[in-house]
Tab-separated table of C-alpha atoms in Angstrom:
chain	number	residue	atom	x	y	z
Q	1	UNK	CA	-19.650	-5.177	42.476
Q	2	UNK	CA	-16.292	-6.110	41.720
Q	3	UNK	CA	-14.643	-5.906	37.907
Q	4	UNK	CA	-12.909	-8.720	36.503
Q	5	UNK	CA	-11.317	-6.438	33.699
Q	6	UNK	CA	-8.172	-4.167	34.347
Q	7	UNK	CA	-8.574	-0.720	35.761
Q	8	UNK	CA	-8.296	1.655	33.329
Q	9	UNK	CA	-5.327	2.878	33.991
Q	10	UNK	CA	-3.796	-0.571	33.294
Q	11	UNK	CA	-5.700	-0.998	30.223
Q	12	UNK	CA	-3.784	2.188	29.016
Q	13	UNK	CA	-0.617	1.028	29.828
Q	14	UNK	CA	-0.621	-2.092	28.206
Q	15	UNK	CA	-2.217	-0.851	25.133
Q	16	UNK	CA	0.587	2.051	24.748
Q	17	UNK	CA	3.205	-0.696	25.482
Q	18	UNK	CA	1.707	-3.201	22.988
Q	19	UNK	CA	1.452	-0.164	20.299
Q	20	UNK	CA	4.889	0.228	20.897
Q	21	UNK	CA	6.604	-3.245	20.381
Q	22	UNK	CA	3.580	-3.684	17.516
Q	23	UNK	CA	5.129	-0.619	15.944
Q	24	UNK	CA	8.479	-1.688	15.833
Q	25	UNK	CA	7.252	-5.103	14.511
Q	26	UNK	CA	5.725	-3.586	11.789
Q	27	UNK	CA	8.273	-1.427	10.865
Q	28	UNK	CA	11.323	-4.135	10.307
Q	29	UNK	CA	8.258	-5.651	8.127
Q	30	UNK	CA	7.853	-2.510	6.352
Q	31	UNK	CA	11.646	-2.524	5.725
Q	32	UNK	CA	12.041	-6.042	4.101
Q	33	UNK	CA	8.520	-5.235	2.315
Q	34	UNK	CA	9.504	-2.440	0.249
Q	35	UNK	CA	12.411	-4.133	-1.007
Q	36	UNK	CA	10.201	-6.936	-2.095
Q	37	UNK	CA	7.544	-4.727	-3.701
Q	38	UNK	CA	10.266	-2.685	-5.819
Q	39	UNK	CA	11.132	-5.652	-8.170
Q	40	UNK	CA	7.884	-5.583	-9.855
Q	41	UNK	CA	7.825	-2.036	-10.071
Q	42	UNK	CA	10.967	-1.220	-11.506
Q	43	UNK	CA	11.107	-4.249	-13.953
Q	44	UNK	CA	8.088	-6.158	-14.043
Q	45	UNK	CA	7.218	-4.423	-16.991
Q	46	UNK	CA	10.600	-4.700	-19.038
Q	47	UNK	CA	10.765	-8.311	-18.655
Q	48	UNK	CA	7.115	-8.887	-19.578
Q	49	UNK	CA	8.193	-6.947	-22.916
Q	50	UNK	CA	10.966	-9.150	-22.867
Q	51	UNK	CA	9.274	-12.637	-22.661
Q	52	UNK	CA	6.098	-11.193	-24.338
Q	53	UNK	CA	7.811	-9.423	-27.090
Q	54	UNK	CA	5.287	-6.605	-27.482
Q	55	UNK	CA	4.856	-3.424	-25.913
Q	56	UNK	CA	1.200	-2.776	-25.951
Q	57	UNK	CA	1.121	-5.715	-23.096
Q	58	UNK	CA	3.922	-3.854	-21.030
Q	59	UNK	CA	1.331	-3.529	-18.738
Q	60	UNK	CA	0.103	-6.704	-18.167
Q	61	UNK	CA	2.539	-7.672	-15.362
Q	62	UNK	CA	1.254	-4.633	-13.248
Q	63	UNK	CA	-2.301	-6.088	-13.637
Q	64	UNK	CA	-1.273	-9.572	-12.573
Q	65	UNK	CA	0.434	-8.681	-9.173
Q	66	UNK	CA	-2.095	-6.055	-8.346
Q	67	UNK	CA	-5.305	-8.211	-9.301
Q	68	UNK	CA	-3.335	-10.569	-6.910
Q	69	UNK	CA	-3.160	-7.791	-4.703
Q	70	UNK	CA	-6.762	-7.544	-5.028
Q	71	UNK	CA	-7.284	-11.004	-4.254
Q	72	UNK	CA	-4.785	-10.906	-1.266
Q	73	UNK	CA	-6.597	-8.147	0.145
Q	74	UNK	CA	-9.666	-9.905	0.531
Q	75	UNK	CA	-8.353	-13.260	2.104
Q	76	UNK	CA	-5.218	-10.858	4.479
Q	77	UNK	CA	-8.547	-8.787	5.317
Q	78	UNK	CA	-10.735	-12.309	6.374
Q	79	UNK	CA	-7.948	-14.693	7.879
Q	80	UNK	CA	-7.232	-11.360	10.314
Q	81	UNK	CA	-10.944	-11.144	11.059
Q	82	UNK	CA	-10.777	-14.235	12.376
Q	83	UNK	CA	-7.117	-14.626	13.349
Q	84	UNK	CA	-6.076	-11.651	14.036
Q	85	UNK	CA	-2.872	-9.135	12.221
Q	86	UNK	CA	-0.302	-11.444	12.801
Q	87	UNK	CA	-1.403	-14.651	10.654
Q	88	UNK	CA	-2.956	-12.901	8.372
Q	89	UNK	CA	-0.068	-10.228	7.519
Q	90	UNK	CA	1.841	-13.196	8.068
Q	91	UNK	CA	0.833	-15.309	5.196
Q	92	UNK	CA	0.278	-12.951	2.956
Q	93	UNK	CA	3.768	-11.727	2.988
Q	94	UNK	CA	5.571	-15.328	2.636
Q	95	UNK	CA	2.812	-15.882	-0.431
Q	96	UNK	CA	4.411	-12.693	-1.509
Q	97	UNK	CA	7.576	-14.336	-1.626
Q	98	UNK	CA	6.799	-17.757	-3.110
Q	99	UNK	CA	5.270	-15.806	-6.016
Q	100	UNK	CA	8.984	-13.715	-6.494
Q	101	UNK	CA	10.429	-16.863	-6.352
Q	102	UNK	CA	8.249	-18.308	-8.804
Q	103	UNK	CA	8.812	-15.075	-11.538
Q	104	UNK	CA	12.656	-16.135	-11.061
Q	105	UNK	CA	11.869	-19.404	-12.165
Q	106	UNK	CA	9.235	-18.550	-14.949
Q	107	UNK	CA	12.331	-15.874	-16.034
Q	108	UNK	CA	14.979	-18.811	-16.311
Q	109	UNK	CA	13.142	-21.443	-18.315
Q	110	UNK	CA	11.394	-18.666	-20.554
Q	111	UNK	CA	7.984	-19.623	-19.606
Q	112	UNK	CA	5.455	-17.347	-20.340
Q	113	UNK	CA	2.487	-19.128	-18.530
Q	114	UNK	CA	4.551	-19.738	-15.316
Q	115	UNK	CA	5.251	-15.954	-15.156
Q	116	UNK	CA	1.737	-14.932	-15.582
Q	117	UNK	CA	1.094	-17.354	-12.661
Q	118	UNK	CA	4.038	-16.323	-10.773
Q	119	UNK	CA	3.411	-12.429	-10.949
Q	120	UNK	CA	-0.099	-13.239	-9.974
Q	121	UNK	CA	0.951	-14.583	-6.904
Q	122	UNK	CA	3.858	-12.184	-6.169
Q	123	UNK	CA	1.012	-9.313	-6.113
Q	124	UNK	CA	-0.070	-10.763	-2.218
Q	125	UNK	CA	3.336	-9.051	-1.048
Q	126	UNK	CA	1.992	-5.743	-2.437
Q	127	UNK	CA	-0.916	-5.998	-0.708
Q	128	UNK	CA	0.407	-7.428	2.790
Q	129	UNK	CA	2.647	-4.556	2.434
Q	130	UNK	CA	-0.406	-2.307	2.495
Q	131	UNK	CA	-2.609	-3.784	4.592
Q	132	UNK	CA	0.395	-3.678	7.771
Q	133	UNK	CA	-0.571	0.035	7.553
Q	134	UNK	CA	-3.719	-1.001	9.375
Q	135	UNK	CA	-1.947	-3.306	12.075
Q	136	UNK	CA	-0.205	0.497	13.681
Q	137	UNK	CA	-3.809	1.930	14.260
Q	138	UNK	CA	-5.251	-1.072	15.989
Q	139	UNK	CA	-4.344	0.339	19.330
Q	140	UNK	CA	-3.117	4.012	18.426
Q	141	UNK	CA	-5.647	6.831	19.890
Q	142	UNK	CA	-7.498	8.832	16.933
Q	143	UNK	CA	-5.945	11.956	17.330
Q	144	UNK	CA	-2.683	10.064	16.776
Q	145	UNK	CA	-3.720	7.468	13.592
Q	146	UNK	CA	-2.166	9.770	10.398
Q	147	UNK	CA	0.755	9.144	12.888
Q	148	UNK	CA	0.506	6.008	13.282
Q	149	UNK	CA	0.063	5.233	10.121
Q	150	UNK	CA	2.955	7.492	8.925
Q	151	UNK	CA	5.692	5.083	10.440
Q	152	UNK	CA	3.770	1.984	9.180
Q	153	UNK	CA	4.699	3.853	5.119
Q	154	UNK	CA	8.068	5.846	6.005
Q	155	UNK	CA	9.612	2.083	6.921
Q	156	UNK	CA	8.929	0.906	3.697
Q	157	UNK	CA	11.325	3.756	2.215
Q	158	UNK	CA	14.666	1.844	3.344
Q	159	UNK	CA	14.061	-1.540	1.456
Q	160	UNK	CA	12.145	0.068	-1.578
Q	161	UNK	CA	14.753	3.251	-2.629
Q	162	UNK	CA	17.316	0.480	-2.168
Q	163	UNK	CA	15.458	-2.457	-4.415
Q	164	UNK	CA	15.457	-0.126	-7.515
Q	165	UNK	CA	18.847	1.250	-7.253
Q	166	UNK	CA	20.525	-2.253	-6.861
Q	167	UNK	CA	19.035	-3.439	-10.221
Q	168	UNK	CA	22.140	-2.891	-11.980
Q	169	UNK	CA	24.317	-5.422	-9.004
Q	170	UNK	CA	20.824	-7.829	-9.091
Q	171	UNK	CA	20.984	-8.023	-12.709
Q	172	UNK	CA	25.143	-8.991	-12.697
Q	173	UNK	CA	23.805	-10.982	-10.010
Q	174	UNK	CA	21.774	-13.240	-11.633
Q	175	UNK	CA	23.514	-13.317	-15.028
Q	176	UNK	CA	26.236	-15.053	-13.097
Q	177	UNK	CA	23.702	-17.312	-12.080
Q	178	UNK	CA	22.794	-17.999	-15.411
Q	179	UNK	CA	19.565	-16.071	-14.798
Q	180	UNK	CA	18.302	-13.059	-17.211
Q	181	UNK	CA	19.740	-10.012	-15.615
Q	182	UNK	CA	16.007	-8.788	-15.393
Q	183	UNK	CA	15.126	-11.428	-12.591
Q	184	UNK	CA	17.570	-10.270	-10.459
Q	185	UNK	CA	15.274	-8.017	-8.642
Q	186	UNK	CA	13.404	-10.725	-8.292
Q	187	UNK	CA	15.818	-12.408	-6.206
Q	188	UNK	CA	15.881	-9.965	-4.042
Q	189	UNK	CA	11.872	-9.626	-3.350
Q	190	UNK	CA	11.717	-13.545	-2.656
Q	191	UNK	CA	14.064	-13.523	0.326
Q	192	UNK	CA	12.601	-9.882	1.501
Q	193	UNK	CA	9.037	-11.264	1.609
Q	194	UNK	CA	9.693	-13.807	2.894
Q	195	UNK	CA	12.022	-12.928	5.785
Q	196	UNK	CA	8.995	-10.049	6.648
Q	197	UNK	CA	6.669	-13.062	6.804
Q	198	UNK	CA	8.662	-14.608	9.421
Q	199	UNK	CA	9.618	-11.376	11.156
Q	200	UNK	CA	5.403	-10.912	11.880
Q	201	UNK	CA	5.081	-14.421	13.231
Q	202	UNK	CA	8.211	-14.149	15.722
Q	203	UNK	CA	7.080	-10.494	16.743
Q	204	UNK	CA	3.667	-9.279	16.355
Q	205	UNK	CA	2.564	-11.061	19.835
Q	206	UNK	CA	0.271	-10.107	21.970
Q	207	UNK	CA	-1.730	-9.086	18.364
Q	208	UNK	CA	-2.953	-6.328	18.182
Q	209	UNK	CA	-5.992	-6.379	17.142
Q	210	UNK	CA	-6.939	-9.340	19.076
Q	211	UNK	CA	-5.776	-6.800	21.997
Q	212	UNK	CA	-7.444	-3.866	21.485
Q	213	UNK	CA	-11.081	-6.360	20.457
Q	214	UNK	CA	-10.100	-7.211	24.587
Q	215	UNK	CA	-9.869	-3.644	25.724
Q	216	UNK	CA	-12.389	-2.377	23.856
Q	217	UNK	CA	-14.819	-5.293	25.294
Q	218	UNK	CA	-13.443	-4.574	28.990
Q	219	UNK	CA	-14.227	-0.924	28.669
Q	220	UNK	CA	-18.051	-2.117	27.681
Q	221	UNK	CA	-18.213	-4.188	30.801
Q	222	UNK	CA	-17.148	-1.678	33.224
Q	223	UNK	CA	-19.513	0.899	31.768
Q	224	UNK	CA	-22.359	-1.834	32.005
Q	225	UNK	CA	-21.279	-2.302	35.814
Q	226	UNK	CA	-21.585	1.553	36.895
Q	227	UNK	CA	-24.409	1.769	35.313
Q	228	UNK	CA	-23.801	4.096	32.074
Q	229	UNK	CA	-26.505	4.712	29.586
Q	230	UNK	CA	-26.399	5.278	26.101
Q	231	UNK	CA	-27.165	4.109	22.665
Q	232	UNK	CA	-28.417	0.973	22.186
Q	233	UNK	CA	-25.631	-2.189	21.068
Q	234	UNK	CA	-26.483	-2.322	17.296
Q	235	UNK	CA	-27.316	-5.890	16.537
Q	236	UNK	CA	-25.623	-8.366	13.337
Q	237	UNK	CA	-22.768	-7.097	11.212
Q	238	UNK	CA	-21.575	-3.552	12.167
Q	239	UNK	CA	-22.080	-1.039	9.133
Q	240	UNK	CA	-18.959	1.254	8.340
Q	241	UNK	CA	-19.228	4.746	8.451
Q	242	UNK	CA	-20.110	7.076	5.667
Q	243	UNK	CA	-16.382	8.310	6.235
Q	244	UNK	CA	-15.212	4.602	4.755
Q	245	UNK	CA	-16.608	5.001	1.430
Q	246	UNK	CA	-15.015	8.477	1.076
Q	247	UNK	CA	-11.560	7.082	2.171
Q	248	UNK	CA	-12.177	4.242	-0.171
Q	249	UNK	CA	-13.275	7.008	-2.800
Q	250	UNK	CA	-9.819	8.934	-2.306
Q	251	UNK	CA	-7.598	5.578	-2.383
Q	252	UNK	CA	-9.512	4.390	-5.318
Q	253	UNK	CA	-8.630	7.725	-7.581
Q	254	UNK	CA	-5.095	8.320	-6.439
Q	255	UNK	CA	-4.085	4.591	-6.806
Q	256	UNK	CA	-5.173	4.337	-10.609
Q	257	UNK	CA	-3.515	7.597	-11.268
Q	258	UNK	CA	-0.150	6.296	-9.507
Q	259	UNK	CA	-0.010	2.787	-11.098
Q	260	UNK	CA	-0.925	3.846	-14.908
Q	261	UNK	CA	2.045	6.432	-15.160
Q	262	UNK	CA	4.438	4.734	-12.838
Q	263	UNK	CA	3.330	1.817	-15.160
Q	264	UNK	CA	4.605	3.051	-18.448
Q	265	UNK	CA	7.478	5.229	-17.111
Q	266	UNK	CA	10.250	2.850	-17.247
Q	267	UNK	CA	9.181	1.671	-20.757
Q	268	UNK	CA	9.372	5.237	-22.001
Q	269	UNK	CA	12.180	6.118	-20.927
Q	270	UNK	CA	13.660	2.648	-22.533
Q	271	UNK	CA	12.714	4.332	-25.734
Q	272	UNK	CA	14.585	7.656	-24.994
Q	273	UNK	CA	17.618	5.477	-24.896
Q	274	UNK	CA	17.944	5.718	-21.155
Q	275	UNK	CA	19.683	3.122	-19.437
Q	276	UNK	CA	18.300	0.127	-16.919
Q	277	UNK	CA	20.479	2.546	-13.639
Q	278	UNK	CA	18.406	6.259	-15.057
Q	279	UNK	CA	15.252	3.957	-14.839
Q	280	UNK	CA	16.007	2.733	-10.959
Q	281	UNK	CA	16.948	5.620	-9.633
Q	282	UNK	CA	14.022	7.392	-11.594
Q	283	UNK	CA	11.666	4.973	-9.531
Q	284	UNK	CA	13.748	4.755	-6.784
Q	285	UNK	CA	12.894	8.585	-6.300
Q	286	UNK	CA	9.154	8.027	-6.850
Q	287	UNK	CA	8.717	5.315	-4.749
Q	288	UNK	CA	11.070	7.497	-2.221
Q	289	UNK	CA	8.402	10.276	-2.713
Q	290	UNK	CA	5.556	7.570	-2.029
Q	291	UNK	CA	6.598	6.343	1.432
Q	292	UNK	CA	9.659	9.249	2.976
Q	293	UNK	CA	6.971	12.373	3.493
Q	294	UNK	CA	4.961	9.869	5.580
Q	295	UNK	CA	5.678	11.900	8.680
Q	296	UNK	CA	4.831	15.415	7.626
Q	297	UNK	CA	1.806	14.043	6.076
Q	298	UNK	CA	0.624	12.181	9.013
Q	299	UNK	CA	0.895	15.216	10.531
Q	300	UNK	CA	-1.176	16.916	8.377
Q	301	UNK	CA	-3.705	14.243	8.676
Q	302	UNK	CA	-4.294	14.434	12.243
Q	303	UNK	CA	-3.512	18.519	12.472
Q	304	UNK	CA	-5.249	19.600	8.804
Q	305	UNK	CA	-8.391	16.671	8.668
Q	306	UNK	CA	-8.415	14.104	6.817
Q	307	UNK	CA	-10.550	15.955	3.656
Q	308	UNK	CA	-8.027	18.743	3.568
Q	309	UNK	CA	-4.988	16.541	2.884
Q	310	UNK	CA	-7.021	14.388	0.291
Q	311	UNK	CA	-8.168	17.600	-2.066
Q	312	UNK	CA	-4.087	18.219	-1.985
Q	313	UNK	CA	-3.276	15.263	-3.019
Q	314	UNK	CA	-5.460	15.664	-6.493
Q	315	UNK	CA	-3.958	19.190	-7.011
Q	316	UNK	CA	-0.290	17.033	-6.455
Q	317	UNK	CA	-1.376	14.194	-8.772
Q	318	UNK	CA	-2.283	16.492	-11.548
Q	319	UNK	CA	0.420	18.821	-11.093
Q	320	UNK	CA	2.572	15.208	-11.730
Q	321	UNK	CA	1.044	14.153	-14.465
Q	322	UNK	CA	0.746	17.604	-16.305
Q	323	UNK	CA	5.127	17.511	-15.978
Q	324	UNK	CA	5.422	14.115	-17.126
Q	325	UNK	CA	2.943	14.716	-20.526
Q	326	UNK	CA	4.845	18.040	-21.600
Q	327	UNK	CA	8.507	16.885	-20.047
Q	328	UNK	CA	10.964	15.484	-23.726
Q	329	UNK	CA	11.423	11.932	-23.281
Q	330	UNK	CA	15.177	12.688	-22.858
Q	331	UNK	CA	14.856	15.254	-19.454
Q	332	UNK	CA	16.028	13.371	-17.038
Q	333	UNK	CA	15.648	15.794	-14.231
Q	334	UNK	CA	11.627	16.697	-15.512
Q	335	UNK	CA	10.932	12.559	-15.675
Q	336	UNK	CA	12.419	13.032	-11.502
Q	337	UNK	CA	10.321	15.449	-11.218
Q	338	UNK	CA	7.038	14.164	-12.548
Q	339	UNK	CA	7.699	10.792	-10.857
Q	340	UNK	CA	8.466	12.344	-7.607
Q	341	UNK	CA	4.872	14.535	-7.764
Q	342	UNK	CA	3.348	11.529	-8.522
Q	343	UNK	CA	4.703	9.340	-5.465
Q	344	UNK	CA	3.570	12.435	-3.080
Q	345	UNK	CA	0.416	12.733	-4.329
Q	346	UNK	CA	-0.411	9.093	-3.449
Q	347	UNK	CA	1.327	9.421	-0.452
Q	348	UNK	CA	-0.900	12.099	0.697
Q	349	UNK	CA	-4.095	10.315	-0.692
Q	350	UNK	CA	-3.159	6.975	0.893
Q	351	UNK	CA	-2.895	8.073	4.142
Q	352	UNK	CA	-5.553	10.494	4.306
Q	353	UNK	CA	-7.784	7.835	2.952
Q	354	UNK	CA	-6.677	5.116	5.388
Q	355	UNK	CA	-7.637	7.681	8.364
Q	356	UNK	CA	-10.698	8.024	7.045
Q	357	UNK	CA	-11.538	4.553	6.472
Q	358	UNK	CA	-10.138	3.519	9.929
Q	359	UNK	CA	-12.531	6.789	11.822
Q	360	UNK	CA	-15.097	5.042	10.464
Q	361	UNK	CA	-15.161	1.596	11.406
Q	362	UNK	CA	-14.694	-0.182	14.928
Q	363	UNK	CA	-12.238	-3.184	15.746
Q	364	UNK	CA	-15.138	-5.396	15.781
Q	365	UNK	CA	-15.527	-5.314	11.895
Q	366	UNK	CA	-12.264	-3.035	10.478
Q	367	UNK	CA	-10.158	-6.125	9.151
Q	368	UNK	CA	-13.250	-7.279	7.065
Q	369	UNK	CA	-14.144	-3.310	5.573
Q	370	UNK	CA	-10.174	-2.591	5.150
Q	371	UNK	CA	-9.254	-5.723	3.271
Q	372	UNK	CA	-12.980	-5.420	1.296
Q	373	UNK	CA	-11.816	-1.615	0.693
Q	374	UNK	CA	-7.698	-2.475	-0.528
Q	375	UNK	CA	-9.424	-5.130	-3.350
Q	376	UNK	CA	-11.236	-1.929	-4.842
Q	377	UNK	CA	-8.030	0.127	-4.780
Q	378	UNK	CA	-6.143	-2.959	-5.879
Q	379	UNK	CA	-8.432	-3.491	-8.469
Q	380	UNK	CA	-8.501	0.175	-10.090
Q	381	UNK	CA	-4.926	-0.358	-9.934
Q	382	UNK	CA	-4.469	-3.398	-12.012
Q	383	UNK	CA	-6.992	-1.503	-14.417
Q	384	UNK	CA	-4.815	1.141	-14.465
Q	385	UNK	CA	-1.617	-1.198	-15.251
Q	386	UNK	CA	-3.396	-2.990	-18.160
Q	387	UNK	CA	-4.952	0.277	-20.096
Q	388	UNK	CA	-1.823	2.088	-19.206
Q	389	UNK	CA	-0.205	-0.029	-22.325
Q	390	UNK	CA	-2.885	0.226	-24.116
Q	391	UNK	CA	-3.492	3.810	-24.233
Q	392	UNK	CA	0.011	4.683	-24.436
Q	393	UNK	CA	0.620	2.993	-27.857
Q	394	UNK	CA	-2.911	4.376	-28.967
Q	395	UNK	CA	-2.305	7.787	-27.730
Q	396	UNK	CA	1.547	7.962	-26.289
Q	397	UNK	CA	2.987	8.195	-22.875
Q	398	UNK	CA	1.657	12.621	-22.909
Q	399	UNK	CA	-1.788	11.463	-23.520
Q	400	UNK	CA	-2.104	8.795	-20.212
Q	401	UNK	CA	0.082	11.454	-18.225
Q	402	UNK	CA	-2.264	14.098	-19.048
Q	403	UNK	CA	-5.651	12.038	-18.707
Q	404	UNK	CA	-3.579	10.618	-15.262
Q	405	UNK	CA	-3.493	13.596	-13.707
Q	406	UNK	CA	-7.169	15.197	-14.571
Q	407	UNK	CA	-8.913	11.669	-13.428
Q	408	UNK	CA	-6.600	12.708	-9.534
Q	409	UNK	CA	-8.509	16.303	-9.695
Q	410	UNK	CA	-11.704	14.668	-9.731
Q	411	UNK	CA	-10.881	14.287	-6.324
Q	412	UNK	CA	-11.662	17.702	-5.261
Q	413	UNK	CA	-15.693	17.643	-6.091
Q	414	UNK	CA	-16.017	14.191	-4.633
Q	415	UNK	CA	-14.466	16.027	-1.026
Q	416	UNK	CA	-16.639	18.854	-1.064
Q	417	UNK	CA	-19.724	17.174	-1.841
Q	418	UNK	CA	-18.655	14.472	1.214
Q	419	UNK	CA	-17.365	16.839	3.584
Q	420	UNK	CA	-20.331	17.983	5.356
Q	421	UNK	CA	-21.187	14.224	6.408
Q	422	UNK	CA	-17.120	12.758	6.677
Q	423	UNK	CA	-15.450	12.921	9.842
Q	424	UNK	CA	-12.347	15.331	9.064
């Protein structure tokens, strides 16, 4: 009987040459993306305190792009269900960039209710940014996904190490504009995001996901036609694997940890008398540490298992936040240090919890789990951001550092009580 689909050897091809060009894609993405995400980390908070005029809601900005992360997540994770990487990623990133645009605005007529809007909708470049991790495993073989993911995060190093350490230029930048220095960043993340937007729709064709939904379908039909037996077809709406919920487990912990400390950072080091170019290259360096190990720790992933690299990164996280709660507020090489700790131990949660989640769910239903899975780690995040204030001017910037970096360890019981029934 003979097979409409492409021999296998054909399918192969074209997936490996797809993965390629969809890698590259995503990585010029990556590129503009970080530079886009690094305004709102490096200054979102100091202008809030500016325009607010209190620090106990320092956080607050953190909360509003990341609970519009969470809500991105969701609607990048549907529309890609449906349409595939490519509008979805798409979209999200040139929301992204009307939202940047929008805290520019909000930052020039002094409008507190137009920021809170605008930083709102600047969080759906945070989570585009994330979610394109997912688009370089659509077609990549398992034993090569920490890899694959890997060069989806290490792109993302070029645009946001430079977005933090141009905040001095930004800020002369838009004070000749007649802009407060602090949007300048800003600036910067509306044309990013937006030029990564455009970059996805011009390049990400044939999608991948759409492809590898093809492939995966032709392989069923040829194994129909010879004849092959096994399982039965499960019937409705696949159901993740138990390996999902650990991933989302990992991502969950390590993101909350990340955001509340990276949260606060720049504010207390404001009060140490440090100046706006310590604070960028201070985050620079984190969010350096965050995205550059990507490599080694995809290789890890794929070498180690997936568990493995997880448990490290709580040991990491706590290790981070132990340095920052004992470090004086005027060490600027201990503040490097803690920051850096902190941006590897997400690293190495991120994409050990991404494997996981992607091992256990099947193209058929992965957009839908992964976007469902980035609002939860979204959401602990902009939880994170809006106690982070709050606890440091109950308790001080030692006492969140500390409690940062014990909440990580909890990390390690959760693995060894899942590890027996998680794919490593």
């Amino acid at each position: 009987m003979p097979l409409t689909s492409p021999p296998p050897a054909a399918d192969e091809q074209e997936r490996a040459r797809v993965q390629r060009r969809t890698l590259r894609a995503v990585v010029l993405a990556q590129v503009l993306g970080g530079a886009g995400l690094a305004a709102g980390v490096t200054v979102g908070a100091l202008l809030a305190q500016e325009m607010l005029g209190t620090e106990g809601l320092a956080g607050l900005p953190t909360a509003l792009f990341t609970l519009g992360s969470a809500l991105t997540a969701y609607l990048v994770g549907r529309v890609s269900q449906r349409a595939g990487r490519r509008v979805g990623l798409g979209l999200g990133f040139l929301a992204g960039g009307a939202g940047a645009a929008g805290v520019v605005v909000a930052a020039a007529v002094d409008s507190v209710p137009l920021l809170l809007v605008a930083l709102l909708v600047y969080g759906a470049g945070t989570a585009t940014n994330l979610q394109a991790r997912y688009a370089g495993t659509d077609l990549a073989a398992p034993a090569a996904r920490g890899k694959a993911i890997s060069v989806a995060l290490v792109s993302t190093t070029v645009g946001a190490v430079a977005g933090p350490n141009l905040v001095e230029p930004l800020g002369d930048l838009a004070t000749g504009l007649g802009l407060p220095a602090l949007a300048g960043p800003f600036l910067l993340a509306a044309v990013a995001y937006t030029a990564a937007g455009a970059a996805l729709f011009a390049l990400l064709r044939p999608d991948p996901l759409l492809l590898a939904r093809r492939l995966d379908a032709a392989t069923a039909t040829r194994s129909v036609a010879a004849g092959a037996t096994g399982p039965a077809a499960p019937t409705g709406r696949p159901r993740p694997g138990r390996g999902a919920y650990v991933g989302a487990t990992v991502m969950v912990l390590t993101q909350v940890t990340m955001v509340a400390i990276m949260t606060m950072t720049p504010v207390h080091m404001r009060h140490h008398h440090h100046g706006l170019g310590d604070v960028g290259m201070v985050i620079g360096l984190h969010i350096a540490a965050m995205y550059l190990p990507s490599p080694l720790t995809g290789l890890l992933v794929d070498r180690l298992g997936r568990t493995a690299v997880a448990a490290a990164s709580g040991a990491v996280l706590l290790a981070a936040g132990v340095t920052a709660a004992v470090a004086p507020g005027d060490s600027l090489p201990l503040t490097v240090l803690a920051l850096v700790l902190l941006g590897l131990g997400w690293n190495l949660g991120l994409i050990s919890g991404t494997a996981l989640v992607v091992d256990a769910t099947t193209t058929a239903d992965r957009p839908r789990v992964q976007g469902s899975i980035d609002v939860l780690v979204a959401l602990s995040g902009a939880a994170g951001g809006v106690l982070s204030g709050v606890v440091v001017d109950a308790a001080g910037f030692a006492a969140l550092s500390l409690g940062g970096g014990v909440l990580a360890l909890a990390l390690v019981p959760v693995l060894a009580w899942a590890r027996p029934r998680a794919a490593v």
